[in-house]
mmCIF file of C-alpha atoms in Angstrom:
data_model
loop_
_atom_site.group_PDB
_atom_site.id
_atom_site.type_symbol
_atom_site.label_atom_id
_atom_site.label_comp_id
_atom_site.label_asym_id
_atom_site.label_seq_id
_atom_site.Cartn_x
_atom_site.Cartn_y
_atom_site.Cartn_z
ATOM 1 C CA UNK A 9 -51.652 -8.095 -47.725
ATOM 2 C CA UNK A 10 -48.938 -9.489 -49.667
ATOM 3 C CA UNK A 11 -47.727 -9.696 -53.344
ATOM 4 C CA UNK A 12 -48.321 -12.682 -55.189
ATOM 5 C CA UNK A 13 -44.728 -14.597 -55.634
ATOM 6 C CA UNK A 14 -44.827 -14.448 -59.811
ATOM 7 C CA UNK A 15 -45.328 -10.679 -59.340
ATOM 8 C CA UNK A 16 -42.692 -10.098 -57.038
ATOM 9 C CA UNK A 17 -40.313 -11.974 -59.376
ATOM 10 C CA UNK A 18 -41.856 -10.070 -62.323
ATOM 11 C CA UNK A 19 -40.419 -6.475 -60.469
ATOM 12 C CA UNK A 20 -37.301 -8.226 -59.621
ATOM 13 C CA UNK A 21 -36.593 -9.329 -63.105
ATOM 14 C CA UNK A 22 -37.643 -5.571 -64.597
ATOM 15 C CA UNK A 23 -35.098 -4.327 -62.259
ATOM 16 C CA UNK A 24 -32.292 -6.433 -62.927
ATOM 17 C CA UNK A 25 -33.022 -5.910 -67.029
ATOM 18 C CA UNK A 26 -33.178 -2.164 -66.267
ATOM 19 C CA UNK A 27 -29.683 -2.337 -64.618
ATOM 20 C CA UNK A 28 -28.208 -4.413 -67.171
ATOM 21 C CA UNK A 29 -29.433 -1.873 -69.734
ATOM 22 C CA UNK A 30 -28.189 1.341 -67.779
ATOM 23 C CA UNK A 31 -24.657 -0.689 -67.372
ATOM 24 C CA UNK A 32 -24.097 -1.619 -71.101
ATOM 25 C CA UNK A 33 -25.298 1.991 -72.526
ATOM 26 C CA UNK A 34 -22.540 3.325 -69.457
ATOM 27 C CA UNK A 35 -20.145 0.912 -71.291
ATOM 28 C CA UNK A 36 -20.719 1.674 -74.641
ATOM 29 C CA UNK A 37 -20.536 5.526 -73.909
ATOM 30 C CA UNK A 38 -17.358 5.490 -71.864
ATOM 31 C CA UNK A 39 -15.790 2.564 -73.900
ATOM 32 C CA UNK A 40 -12.477 2.643 -73.865
ATOM 33 C CA UNK A 41 -11.702 3.799 -70.416
ATOM 34 C CA UNK A 42 -9.446 2.776 -67.709
ATOM 35 C CA UNK A 43 -12.252 3.404 -64.885
ATOM 36 C CA UNK A 44 -15.311 0.976 -64.659
ATOM 37 C CA UNK A 45 -18.853 2.245 -64.890
ATOM 38 C CA UNK A 46 -20.992 2.770 -61.818
ATOM 39 C CA UNK A 47 -24.814 2.372 -62.047
ATOM 40 C CA UNK A 48 -25.788 3.097 -58.991
ATOM 41 C CA UNK A 49 -25.165 6.682 -57.409
ATOM 42 C CA UNK A 50 -23.496 6.858 -53.992
ATOM 43 C CA UNK A 51 -25.987 8.885 -51.145
ATOM 44 C CA UNK A 52 -25.225 12.225 -50.668
ATOM 45 C CA UNK A 53 -23.071 12.736 -48.004
ATOM 46 C CA UNK A 54 -23.065 16.224 -45.539
ATOM 47 C CA UNK A 55 -21.056 18.478 -47.701
ATOM 48 C CA UNK A 56 -24.056 17.375 -50.252
ATOM 49 C CA UNK A 57 -26.432 19.749 -48.315
ATOM 50 C CA UNK A 58 -28.383 22.767 -48.802
ATOM 51 C CA UNK A 59 -25.858 25.962 -48.726
ATOM 52 C CA UNK A 60 -27.883 29.083 -47.271
ATOM 53 C CA UNK A 61 -27.037 32.336 -48.892
ATOM 54 C CA UNK A 62 -26.366 35.283 -47.421
ATOM 55 C CA UNK A 63 -27.294 37.979 -49.634
#
């Protein structure tokens, strides 16, 4: 069953507002700075994988 159109819009609006708030907080916490704020996190790379210990 699909969601009603108003509900999907509400969720999208909430997500947009959350991202705007995170961006604003990041800008306030890092001002003044030379690098722009990145709100999203990059996906893990192969180097980020689990490292097995040899103890």
